[in-house]
Short mmCIF file of N, CA and C in Angstrom, two decimals:
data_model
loop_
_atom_site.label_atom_id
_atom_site.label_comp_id
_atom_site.label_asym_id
_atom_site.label_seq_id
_atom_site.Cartn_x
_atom_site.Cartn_y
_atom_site.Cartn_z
N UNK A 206 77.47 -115.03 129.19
CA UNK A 206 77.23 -115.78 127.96
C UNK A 206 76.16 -115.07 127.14
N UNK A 207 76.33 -114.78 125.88
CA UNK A 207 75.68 -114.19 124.70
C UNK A 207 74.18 -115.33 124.64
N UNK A 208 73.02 -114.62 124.40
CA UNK A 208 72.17 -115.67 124.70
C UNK A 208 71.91 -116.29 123.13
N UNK A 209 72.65 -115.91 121.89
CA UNK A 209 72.85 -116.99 120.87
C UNK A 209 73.72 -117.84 121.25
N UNK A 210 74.49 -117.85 121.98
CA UNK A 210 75.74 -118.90 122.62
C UNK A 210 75.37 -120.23 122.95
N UNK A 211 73.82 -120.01 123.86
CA UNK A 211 73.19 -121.06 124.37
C UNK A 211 73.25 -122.32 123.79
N UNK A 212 73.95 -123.17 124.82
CA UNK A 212 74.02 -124.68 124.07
C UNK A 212 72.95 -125.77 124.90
N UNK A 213 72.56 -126.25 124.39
CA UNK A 213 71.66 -127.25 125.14
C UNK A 213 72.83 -128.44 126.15
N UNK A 214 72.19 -128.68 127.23
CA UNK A 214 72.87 -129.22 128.26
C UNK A 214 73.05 -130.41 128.08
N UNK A 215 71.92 -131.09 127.00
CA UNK A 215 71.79 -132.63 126.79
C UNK A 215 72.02 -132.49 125.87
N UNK A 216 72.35 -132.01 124.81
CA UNK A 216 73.15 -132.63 123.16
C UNK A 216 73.69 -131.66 122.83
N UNK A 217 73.83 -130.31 123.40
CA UNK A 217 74.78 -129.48 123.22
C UNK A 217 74.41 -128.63 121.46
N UNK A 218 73.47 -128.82 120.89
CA UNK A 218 72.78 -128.10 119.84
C UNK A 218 72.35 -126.84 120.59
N UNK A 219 72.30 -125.87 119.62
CA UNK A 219 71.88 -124.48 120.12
C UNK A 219 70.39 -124.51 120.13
N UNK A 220 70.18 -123.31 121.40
CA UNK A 220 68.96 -123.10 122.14
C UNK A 220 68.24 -122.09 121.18
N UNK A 221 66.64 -122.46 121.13
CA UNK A 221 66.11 -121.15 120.76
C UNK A 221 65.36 -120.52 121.82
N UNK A 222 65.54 -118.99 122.03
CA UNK A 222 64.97 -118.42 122.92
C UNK A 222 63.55 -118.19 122.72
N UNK A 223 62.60 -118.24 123.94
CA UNK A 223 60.86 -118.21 124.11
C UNK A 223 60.71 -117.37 125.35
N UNK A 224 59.35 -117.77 125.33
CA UNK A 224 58.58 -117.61 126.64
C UNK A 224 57.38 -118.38 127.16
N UNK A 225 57.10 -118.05 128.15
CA UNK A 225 55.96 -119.09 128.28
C UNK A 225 55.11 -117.75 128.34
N UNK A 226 53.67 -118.07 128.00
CA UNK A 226 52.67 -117.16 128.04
C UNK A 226 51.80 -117.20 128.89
N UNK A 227 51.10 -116.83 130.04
CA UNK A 227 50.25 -117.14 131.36
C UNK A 227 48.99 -116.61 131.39
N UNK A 228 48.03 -116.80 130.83
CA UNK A 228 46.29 -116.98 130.71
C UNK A 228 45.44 -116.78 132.51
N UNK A 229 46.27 -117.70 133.16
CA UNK A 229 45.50 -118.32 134.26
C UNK A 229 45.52 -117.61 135.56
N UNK A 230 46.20 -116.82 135.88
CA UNK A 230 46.17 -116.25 137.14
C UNK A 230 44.92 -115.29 137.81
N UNK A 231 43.99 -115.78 138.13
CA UNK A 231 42.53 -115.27 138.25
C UNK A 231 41.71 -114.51 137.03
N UNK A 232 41.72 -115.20 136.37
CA UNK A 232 41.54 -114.75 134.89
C UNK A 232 41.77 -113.54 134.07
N UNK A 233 43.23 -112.98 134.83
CA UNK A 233 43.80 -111.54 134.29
C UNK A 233 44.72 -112.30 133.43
N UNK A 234 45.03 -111.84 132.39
CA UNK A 234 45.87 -111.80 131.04
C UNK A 234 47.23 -111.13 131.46
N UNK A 235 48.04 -112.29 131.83
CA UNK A 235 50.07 -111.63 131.70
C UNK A 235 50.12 -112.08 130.15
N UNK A 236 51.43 -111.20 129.71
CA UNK A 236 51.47 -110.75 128.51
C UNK A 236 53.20 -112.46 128.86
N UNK A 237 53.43 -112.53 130.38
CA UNK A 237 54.49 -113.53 130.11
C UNK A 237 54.74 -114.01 131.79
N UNK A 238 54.89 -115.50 131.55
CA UNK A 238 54.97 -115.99 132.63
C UNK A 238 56.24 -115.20 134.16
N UNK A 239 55.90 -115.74 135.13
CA UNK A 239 56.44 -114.99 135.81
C UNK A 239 56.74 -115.69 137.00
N UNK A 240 58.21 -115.37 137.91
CA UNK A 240 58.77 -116.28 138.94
C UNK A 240 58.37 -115.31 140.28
N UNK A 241 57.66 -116.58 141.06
CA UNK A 241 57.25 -115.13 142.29
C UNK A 241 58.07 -116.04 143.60
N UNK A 242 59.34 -115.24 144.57
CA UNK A 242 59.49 -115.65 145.40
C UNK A 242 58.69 -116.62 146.32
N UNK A 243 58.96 -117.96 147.14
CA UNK A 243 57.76 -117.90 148.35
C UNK A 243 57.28 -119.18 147.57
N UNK A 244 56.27 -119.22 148.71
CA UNK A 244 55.07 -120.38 148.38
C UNK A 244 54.29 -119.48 147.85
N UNK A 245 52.91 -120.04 147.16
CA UNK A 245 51.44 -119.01 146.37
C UNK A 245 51.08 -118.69 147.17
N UNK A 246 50.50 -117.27 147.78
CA UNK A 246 49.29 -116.76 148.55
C UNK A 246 48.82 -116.13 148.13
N UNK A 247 46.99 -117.00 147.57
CA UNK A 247 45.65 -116.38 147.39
C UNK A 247 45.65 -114.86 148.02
N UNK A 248 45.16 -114.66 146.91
CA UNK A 248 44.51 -112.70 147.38
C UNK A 248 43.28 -113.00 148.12
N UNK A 249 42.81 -112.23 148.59
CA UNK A 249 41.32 -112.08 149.04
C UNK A 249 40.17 -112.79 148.03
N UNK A 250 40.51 -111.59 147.08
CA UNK A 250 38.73 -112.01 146.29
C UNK A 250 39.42 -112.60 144.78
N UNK A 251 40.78 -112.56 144.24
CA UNK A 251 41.35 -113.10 143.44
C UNK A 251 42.12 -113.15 142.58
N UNK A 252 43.04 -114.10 142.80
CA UNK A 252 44.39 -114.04 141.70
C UNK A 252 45.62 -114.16 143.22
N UNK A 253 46.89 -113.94 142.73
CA UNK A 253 48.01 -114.41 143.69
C UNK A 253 48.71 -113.09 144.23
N UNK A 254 48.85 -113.42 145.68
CA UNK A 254 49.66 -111.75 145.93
C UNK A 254 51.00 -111.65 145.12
N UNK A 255 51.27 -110.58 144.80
CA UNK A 255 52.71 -110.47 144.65
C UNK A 255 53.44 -109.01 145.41
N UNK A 256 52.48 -108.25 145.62
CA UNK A 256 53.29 -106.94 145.45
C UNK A 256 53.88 -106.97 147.64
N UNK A 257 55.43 -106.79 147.11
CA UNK A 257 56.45 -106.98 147.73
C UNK A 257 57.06 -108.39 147.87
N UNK A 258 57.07 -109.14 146.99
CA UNK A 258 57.52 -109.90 146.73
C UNK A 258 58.68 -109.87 145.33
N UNK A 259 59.99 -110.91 144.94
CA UNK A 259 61.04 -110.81 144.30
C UNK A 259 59.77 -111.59 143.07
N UNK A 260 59.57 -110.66 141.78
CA UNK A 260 59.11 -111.13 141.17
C UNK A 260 60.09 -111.05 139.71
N UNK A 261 59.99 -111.57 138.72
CA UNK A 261 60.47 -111.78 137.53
C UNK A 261 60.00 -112.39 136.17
N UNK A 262 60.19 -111.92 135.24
CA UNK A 262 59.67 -112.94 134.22
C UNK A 262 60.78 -113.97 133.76
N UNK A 263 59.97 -114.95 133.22
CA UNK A 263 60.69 -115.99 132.64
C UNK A 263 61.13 -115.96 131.29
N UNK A 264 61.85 -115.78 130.51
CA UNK A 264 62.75 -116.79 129.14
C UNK A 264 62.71 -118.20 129.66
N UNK A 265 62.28 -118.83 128.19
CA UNK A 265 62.61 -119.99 128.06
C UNK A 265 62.89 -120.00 126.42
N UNK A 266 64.44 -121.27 127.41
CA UNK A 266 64.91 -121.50 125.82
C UNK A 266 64.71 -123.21 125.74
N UNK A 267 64.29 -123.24 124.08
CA UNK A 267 64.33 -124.60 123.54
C UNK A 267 65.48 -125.07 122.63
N UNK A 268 65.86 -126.35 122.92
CA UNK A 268 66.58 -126.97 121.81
C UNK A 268 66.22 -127.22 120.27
N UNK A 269 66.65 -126.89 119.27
CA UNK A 269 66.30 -127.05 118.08
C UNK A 269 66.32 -128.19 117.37
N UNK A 270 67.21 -129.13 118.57
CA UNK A 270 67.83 -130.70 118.20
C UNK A 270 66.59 -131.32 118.86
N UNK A 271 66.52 -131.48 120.11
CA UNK A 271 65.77 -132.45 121.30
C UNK A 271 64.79 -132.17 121.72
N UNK A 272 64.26 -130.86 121.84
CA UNK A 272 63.29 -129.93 122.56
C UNK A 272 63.42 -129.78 123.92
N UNK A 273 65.02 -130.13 124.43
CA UNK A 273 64.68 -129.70 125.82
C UNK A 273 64.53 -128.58 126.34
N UNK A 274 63.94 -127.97 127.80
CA UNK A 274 63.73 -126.61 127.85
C UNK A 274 64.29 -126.48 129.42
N UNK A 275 64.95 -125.13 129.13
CA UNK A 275 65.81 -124.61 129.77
C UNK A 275 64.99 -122.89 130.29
N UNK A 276 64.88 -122.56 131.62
CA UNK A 276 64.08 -121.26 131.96
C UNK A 276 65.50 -120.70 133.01
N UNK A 277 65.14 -119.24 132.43
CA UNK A 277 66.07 -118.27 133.15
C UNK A 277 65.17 -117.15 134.08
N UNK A 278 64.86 -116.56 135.04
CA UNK A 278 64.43 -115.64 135.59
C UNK A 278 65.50 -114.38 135.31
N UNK A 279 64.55 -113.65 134.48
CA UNK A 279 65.45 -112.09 134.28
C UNK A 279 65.51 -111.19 135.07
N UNK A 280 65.67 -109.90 135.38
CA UNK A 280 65.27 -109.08 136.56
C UNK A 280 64.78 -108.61 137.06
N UNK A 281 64.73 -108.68 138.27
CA UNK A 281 64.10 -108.25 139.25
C UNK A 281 62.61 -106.99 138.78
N UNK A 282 61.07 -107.49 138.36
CA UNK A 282 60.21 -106.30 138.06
C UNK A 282 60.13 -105.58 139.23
N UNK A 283 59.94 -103.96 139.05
CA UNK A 283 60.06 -102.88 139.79
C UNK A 283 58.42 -102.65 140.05
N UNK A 284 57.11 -103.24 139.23
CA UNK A 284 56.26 -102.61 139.36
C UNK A 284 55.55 -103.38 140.65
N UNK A 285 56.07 -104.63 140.78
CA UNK A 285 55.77 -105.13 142.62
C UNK A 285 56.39 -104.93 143.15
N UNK A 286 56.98 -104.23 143.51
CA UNK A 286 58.27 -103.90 145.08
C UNK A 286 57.52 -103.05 145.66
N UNK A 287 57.07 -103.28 147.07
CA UNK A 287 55.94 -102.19 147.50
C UNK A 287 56.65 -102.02 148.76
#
């Protein structure tokens, strides 16, 4: 599916595509939220492990009708696979 295609699941109006933006992860700056396999495990001195873990960023799309929101995990990032 073409991601202008996107229809909202609850009123079926088209989706607009986003992201979520992530501030918080031991006070390092992601440029975009991100799906990490697993439960969270604390680093040592701080922030969340990831590296060898299935990580990804998120799209999120909104409705233009309802505001519902809809998140896709895209592929697989290469720069945690350890």
């Amino acid at each position: 599916m073409n991601e202008t295609d996107k229809k909202c699941s609850k009123c079926s109006s088209p989706m607009i595509r986003g992201f979520l933006l992530d501030h918080t992860d031991g006070g390092i700056h992601r440029d975009q939220a991100l799906w990490v396999e697993g439960r969270r495990e604390k680093q040592t001195w701080a922030g969340t492990k990831l590296k060898g873990k299935d990580v990804r960023e998120v799209d999120a799309y909104r409705c233009g009708q309802c505001g519902f929101l809809e998140f896709y995990a895209n592929a697989q990032r290469s720069d945690f696979i350890a």
